Short mmCIF file of C-alpha atoms in Angstrom, two decimals:
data_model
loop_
_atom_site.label_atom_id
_atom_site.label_comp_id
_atom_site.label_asym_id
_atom_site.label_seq_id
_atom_site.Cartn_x
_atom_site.Cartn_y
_atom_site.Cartn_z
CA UNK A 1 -20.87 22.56 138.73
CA UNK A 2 -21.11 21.19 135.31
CA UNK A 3 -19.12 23.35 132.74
CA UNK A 4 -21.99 23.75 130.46
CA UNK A 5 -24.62 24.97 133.43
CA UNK A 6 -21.60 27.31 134.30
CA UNK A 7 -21.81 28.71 130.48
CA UNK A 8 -25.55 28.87 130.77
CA UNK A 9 -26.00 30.38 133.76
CA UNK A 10 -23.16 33.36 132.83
CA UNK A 11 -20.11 32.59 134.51
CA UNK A 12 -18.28 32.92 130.86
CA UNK A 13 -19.14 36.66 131.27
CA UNK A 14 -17.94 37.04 135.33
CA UNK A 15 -15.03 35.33 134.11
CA UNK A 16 -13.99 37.48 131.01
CA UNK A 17 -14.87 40.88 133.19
CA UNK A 18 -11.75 39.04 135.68
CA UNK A 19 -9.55 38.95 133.21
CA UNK A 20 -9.46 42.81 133.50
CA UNK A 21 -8.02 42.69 136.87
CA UNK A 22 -4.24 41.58 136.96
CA UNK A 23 -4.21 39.49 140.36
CA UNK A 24 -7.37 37.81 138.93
CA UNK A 25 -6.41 36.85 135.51
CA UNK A 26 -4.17 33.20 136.13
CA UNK A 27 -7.12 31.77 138.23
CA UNK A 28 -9.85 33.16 134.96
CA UNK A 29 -7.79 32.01 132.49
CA UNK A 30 -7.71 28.35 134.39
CA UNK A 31 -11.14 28.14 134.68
CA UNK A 32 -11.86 28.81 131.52
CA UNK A 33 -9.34 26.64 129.91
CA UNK A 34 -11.04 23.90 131.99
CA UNK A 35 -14.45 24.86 129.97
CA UNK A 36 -12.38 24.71 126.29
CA UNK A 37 -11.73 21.29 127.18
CA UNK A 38 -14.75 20.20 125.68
CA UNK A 39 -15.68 20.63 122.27
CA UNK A 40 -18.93 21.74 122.62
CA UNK A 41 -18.03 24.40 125.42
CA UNK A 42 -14.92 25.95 122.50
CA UNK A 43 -17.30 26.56 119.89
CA UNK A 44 -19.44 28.56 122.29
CA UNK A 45 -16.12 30.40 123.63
CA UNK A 46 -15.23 31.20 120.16
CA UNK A 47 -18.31 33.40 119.90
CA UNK A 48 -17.73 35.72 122.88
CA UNK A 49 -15.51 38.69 121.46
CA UNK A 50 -14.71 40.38 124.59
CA UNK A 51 -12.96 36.78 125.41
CA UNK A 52 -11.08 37.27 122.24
CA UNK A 53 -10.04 40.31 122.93
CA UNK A 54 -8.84 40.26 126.11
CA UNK A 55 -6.73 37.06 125.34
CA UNK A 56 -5.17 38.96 122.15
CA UNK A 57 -4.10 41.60 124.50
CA UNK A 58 -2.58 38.98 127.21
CA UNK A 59 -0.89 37.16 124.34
CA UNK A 60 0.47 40.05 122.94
CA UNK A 61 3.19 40.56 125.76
CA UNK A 62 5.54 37.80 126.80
CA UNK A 63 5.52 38.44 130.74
CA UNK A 64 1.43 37.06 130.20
CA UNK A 65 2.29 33.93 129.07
CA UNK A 66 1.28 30.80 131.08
CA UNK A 67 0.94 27.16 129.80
CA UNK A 68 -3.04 27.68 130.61
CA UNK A 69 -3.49 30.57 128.71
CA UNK A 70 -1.14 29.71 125.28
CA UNK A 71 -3.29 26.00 125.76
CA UNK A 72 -6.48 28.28 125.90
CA UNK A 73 -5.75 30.30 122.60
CA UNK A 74 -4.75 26.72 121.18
CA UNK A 75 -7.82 25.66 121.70
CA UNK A 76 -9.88 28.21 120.47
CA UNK A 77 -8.03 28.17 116.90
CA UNK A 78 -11.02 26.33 115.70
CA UNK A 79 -11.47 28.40 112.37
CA UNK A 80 -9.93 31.30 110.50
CA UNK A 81 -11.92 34.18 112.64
CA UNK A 82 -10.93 32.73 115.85
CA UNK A 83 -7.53 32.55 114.68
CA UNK A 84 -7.25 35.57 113.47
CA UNK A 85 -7.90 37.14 116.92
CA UNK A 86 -4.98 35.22 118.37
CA UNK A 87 -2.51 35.41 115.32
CA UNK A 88 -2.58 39.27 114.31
CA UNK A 89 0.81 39.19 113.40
CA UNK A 90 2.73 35.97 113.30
CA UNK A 91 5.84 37.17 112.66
CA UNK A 92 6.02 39.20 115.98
CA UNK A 93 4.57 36.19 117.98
CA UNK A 94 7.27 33.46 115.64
CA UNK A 95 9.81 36.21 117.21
CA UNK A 96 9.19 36.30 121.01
CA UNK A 97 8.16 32.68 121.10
CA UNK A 98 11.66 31.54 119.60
CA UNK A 99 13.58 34.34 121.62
CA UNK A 100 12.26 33.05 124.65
CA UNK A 101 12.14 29.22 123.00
CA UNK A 102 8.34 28.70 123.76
CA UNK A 103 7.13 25.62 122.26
CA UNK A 104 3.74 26.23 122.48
CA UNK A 105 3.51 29.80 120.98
CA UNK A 106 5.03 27.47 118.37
CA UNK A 107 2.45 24.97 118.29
CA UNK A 108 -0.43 28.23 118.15
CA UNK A 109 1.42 29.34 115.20
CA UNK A 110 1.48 25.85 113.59
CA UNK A 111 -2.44 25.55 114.87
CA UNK A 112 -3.13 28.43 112.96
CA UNK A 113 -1.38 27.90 109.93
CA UNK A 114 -4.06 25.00 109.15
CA UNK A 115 -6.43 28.35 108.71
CA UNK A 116 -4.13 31.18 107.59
CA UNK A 117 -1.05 31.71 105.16
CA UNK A 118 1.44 32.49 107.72
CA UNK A 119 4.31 34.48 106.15
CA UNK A 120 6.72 33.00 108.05
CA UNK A 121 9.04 30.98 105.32
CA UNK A 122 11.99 33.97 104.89
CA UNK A 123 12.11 34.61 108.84
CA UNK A 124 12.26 30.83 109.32
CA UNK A 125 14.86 30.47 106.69
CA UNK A 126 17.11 32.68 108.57
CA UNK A 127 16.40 31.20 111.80
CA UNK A 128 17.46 27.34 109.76
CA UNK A 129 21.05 28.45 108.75
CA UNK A 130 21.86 29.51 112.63
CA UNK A 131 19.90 26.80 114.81
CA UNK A 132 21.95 24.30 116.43
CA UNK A 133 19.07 21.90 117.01
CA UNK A 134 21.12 19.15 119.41
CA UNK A 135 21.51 22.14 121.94
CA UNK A 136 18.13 22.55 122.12
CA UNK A 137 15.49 21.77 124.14
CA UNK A 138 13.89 18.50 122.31
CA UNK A 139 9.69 19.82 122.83
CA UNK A 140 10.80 23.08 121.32
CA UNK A 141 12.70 21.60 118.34
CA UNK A 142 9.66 19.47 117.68
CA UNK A 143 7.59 22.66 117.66
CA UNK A 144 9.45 24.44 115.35
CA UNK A 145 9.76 21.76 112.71
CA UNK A 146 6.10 20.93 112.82
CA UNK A 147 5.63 24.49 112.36
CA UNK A 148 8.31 25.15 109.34
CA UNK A 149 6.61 21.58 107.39
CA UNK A 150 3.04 23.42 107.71
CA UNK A 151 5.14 26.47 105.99
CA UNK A 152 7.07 24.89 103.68
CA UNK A 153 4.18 22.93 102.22
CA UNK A 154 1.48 25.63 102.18
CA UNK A 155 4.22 28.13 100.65
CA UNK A 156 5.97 26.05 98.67
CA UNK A 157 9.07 27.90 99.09
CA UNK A 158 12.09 26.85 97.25
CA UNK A 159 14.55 28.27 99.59
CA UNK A 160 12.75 26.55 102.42
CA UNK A 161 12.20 23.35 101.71
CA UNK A 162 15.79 23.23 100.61
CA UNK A 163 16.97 24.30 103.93
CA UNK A 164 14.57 22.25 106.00
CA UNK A 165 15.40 19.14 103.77
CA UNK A 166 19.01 19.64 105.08
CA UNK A 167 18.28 20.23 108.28
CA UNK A 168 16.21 17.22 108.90
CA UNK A 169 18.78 15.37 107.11
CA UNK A 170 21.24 16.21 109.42
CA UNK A 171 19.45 15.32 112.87
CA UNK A 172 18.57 11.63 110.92
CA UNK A 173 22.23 11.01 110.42
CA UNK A 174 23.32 12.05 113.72
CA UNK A 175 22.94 10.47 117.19
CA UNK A 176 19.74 12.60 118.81
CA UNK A 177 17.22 12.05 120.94
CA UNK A 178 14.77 9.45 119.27
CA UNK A 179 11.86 12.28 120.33
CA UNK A 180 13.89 14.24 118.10
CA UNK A 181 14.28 11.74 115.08
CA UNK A 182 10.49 11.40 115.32
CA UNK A 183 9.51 14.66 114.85
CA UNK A 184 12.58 15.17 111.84
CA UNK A 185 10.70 12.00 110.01
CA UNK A 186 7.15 13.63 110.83
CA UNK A 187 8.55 17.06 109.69
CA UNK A 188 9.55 15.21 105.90
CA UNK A 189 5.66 13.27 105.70
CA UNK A 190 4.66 16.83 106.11
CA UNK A 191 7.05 18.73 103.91
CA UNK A 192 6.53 15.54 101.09
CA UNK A 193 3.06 16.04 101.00
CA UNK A 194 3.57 18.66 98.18
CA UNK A 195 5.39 18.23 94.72
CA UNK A 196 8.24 20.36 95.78
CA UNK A 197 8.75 19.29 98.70
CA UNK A 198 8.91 15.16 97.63
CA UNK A 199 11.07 15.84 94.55
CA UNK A 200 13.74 18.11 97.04
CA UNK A 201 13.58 15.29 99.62
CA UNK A 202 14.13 13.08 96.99
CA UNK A 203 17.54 14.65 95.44
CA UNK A 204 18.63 15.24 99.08
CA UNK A 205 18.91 11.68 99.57
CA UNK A 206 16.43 11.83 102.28
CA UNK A 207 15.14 8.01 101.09
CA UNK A 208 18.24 6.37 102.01
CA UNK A 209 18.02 8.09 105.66
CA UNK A 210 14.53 7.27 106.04
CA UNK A 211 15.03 3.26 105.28
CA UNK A 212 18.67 4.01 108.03
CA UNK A 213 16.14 4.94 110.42
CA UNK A 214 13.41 2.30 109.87
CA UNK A 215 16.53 -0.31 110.46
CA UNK A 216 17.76 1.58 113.54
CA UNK A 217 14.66 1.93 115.13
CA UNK A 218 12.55 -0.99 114.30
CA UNK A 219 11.34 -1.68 117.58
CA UNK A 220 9.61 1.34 117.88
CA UNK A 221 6.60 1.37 116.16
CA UNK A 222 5.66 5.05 116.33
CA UNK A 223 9.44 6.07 114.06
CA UNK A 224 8.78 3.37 111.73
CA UNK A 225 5.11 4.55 110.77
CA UNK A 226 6.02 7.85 110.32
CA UNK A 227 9.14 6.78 108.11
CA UNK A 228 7.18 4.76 105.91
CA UNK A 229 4.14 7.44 105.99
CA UNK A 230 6.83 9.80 104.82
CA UNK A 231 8.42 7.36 102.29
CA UNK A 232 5.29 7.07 101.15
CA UNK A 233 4.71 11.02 100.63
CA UNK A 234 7.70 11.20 98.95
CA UNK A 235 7.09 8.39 96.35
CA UNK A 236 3.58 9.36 95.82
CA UNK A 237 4.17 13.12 95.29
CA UNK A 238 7.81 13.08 93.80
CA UNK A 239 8.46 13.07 89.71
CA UNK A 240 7.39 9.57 88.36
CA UNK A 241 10.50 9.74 86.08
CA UNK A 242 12.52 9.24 89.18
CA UNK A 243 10.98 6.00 90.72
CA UNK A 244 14.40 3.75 90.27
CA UNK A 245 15.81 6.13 93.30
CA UNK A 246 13.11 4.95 95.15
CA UNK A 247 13.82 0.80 94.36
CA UNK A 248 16.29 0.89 97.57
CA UNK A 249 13.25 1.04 99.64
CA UNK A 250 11.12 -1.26 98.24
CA UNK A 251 12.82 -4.62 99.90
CA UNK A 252 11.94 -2.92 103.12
CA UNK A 253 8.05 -2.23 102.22
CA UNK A 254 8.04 -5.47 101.40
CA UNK A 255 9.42 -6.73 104.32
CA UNK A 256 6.97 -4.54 106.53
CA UNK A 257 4.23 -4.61 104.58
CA UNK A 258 3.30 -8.19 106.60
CA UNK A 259 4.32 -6.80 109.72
CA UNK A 260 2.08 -7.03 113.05
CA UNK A 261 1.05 -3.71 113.03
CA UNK A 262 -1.96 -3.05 111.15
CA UNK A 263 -1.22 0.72 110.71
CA UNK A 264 2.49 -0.18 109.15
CA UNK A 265 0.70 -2.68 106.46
CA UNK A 266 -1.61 -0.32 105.20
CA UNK A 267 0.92 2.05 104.41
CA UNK A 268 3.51 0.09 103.20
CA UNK A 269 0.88 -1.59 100.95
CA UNK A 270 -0.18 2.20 99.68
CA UNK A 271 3.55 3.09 99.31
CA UNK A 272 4.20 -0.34 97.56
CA UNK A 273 1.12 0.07 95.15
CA UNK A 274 2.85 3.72 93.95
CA UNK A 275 6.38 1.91 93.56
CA UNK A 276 4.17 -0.72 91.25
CA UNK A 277 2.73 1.28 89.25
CA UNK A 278 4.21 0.43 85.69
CA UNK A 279 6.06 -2.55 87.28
CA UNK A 280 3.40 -5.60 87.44
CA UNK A 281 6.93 -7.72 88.22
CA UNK A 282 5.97 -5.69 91.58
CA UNK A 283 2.61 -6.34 91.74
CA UNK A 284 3.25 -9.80 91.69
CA UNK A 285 5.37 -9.53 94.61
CA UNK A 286 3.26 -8.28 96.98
CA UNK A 287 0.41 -10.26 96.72
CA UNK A 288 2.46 -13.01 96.73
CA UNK A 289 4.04 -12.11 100.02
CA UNK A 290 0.65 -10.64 102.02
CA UNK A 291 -0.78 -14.42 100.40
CA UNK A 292 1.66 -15.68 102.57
CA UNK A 293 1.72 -13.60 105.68
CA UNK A 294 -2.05 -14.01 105.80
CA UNK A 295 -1.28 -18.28 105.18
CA UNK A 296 1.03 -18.59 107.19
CA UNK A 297 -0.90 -16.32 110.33
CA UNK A 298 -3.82 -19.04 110.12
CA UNK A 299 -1.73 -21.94 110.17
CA UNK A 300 -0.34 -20.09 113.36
CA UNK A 301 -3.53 -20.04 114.88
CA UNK A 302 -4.87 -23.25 114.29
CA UNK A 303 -1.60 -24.85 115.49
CA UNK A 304 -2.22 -23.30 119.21
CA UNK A 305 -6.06 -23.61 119.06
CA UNK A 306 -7.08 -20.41 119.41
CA UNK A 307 -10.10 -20.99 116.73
CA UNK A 308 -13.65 -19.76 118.87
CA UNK A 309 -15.69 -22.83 118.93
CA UNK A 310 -19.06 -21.85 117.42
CA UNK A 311 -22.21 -21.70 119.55
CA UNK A 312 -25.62 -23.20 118.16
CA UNK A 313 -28.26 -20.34 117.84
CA UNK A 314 -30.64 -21.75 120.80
CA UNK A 315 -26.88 -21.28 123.06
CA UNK A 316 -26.71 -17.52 121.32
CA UNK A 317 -29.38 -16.26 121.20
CA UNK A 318 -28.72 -15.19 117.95
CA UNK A 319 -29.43 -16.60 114.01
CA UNK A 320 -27.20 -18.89 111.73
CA UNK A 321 -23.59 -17.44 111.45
CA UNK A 322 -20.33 -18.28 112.05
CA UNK A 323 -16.78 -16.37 113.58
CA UNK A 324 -14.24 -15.34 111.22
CA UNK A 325 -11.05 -14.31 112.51
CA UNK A 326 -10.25 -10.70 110.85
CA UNK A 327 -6.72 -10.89 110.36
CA UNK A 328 -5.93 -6.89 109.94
CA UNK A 329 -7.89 -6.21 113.15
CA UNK A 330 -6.90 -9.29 115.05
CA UNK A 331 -10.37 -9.93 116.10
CA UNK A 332 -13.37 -12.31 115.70
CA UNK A 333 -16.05 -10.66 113.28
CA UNK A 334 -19.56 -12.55 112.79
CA UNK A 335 -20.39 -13.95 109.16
CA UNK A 336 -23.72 -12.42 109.95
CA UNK A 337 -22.34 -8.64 110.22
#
């Protein structure tokens, strides 16, 4: 049965009146996680308050938890009510979920904190100063720096961002799990994308370790994005007085700003038009080498014939135009679009 003839026809309601009984509740809460699935189906389970608040009681006690149901309450963190069901008091649920080292109560928290002010930043701060991430499981890690950039940046805590600045720091210098160094460089785009948090990353050195990791890892596109996204962050937010720390980067933008990956170039060329800013020396640059990136790409392709003959408009069907190749999207567009 369709999920949204089962909503119509009232199974939502059979289903909420199981979660009462205890031997019922993991095969409810399963069904209707399937139905939250779809977008459509989660705004209508938002609206049913008895759903609400049986899954605030079941998520108020650890020995309830299941992957199905913490996924559930994820998904229904569509908008500050809803969340507010669910996240009553954060810093009980930040509590049991790193006690028993729950990534997703984690990831709820982090959900919610899109929605809510979660005072979280002095509990976290505590947590910093005794957390030896490499022992840890990597997912949960992840989790909990997500979570702490959401906090730093909404709270703009000091005392936080200073100890999450050394902290991610730390795990970029060392040998980790590259999961690991992913989510560190995601945590700084997040933390950088307020004042504070660019001009702390910015006298902790954090630049330097972002270009070590671009060189490390430049294979993997997924760490270099997210190094230059938070380079970029850092020199877009940080104090403009303090732009010739950020000159040991630029040969690298440069360098990547004609790279395959359309996603890299736009960022670099973002992060490069910051660094420019007052410099037209700069400017200059980077025209010069996209002019020839994009030169030397065509001379590529007409070398190996890969041009699309063009069809006459009795062969297509269609009026006068002709194919450009579309360098950023590697793709034929029509002159006529």
């Amino acid at each position: 049965m369709a999920r949204g003839q089962m909503i119509k026809l009232g199974y939502i309601d059979l289903l909420v009146k199981l979660l009462g009984s205890s031997s019922l509740v993991p095969h409810s809460i399963r069904l209707i996680y399937q139905l939250s699935v779809d977008e459509p189906n989660r705004y209508l389970l938002t609206k049913c308050d008895q759903l609400l608040y049986q899954l605030n009681k079941l998520i108020s006690t650890p020995a309830n938890w299941s992957d199905e149901l913490l996924a559930l309450c994820i998904n229904l963190c569509l908008d500050e009510g809803s969340t507010r069901s669910f996240v009553e008091n954060p810093e009980q649920l930040y509590l049991l979920g790193t006690k028993a080292k729950n990534g997703l109560i984690l990831r709820l928290l982090r959900t919610a904190s899109q929605y809510l002010s979660l005072p979280l930043a002095k509990i976290i701060c505590e947590d910093f100063q005794t957390f030896q991430f490499e022992t840890m499981d990597v997912s949960f890690v992840t989790e909990l720096l997500n979570l702490a950039g959401n906090v730093a940046a909404s709270s703009e805590d000091k005392h936080l961002n200073s100890l999450l600045a050394s902290s991610v720091n730390h795990l970029l210098s060392e040998q980790v799990d590259p999961m690991l160094t992913l989510a560190s460089v995601c945590c700084c785009g997040i933390m950088a994308s307020q004042p504070i948090g660019a001009e702390i990353l910015t006298e902790e050195n954090t630049v330097e370790q972002l270009i070590d990791v671009i060189q490390k890892y430049q294979e993997e596109d997924e760490i270099v994005l997210q190094s230059i996204y938070a380079l970029y962050q850092i020199i877009r937010n940080g104090d403009s007085d303090k732009k010739a720390i950020y000159t040991g980067a630029y040969e690298f933008l440069l360098d990547l700003a004609t790279d395959a990956n359309s996603a890299i170039r736009r960022v670099c060329s973002e992060a490069l038009d910051h660094l420019a800013e007052g410099h037209p020396e700069l400017n200059d640059q980077v025209m010069t080498a996209e002019f020839e990136w994009h030169n030397a790409s065509w001379i590529e392709m007409v070398k190996h014939n890969i041009l699309v003959p063009r069809k006459s408009p009795e062969e297509s069907g269609e009026g006068e135009g002709i194919l450009i190749y579309d360098v950023d999207d590697a793709s034929f567009i029509s002159s006529d679009a």
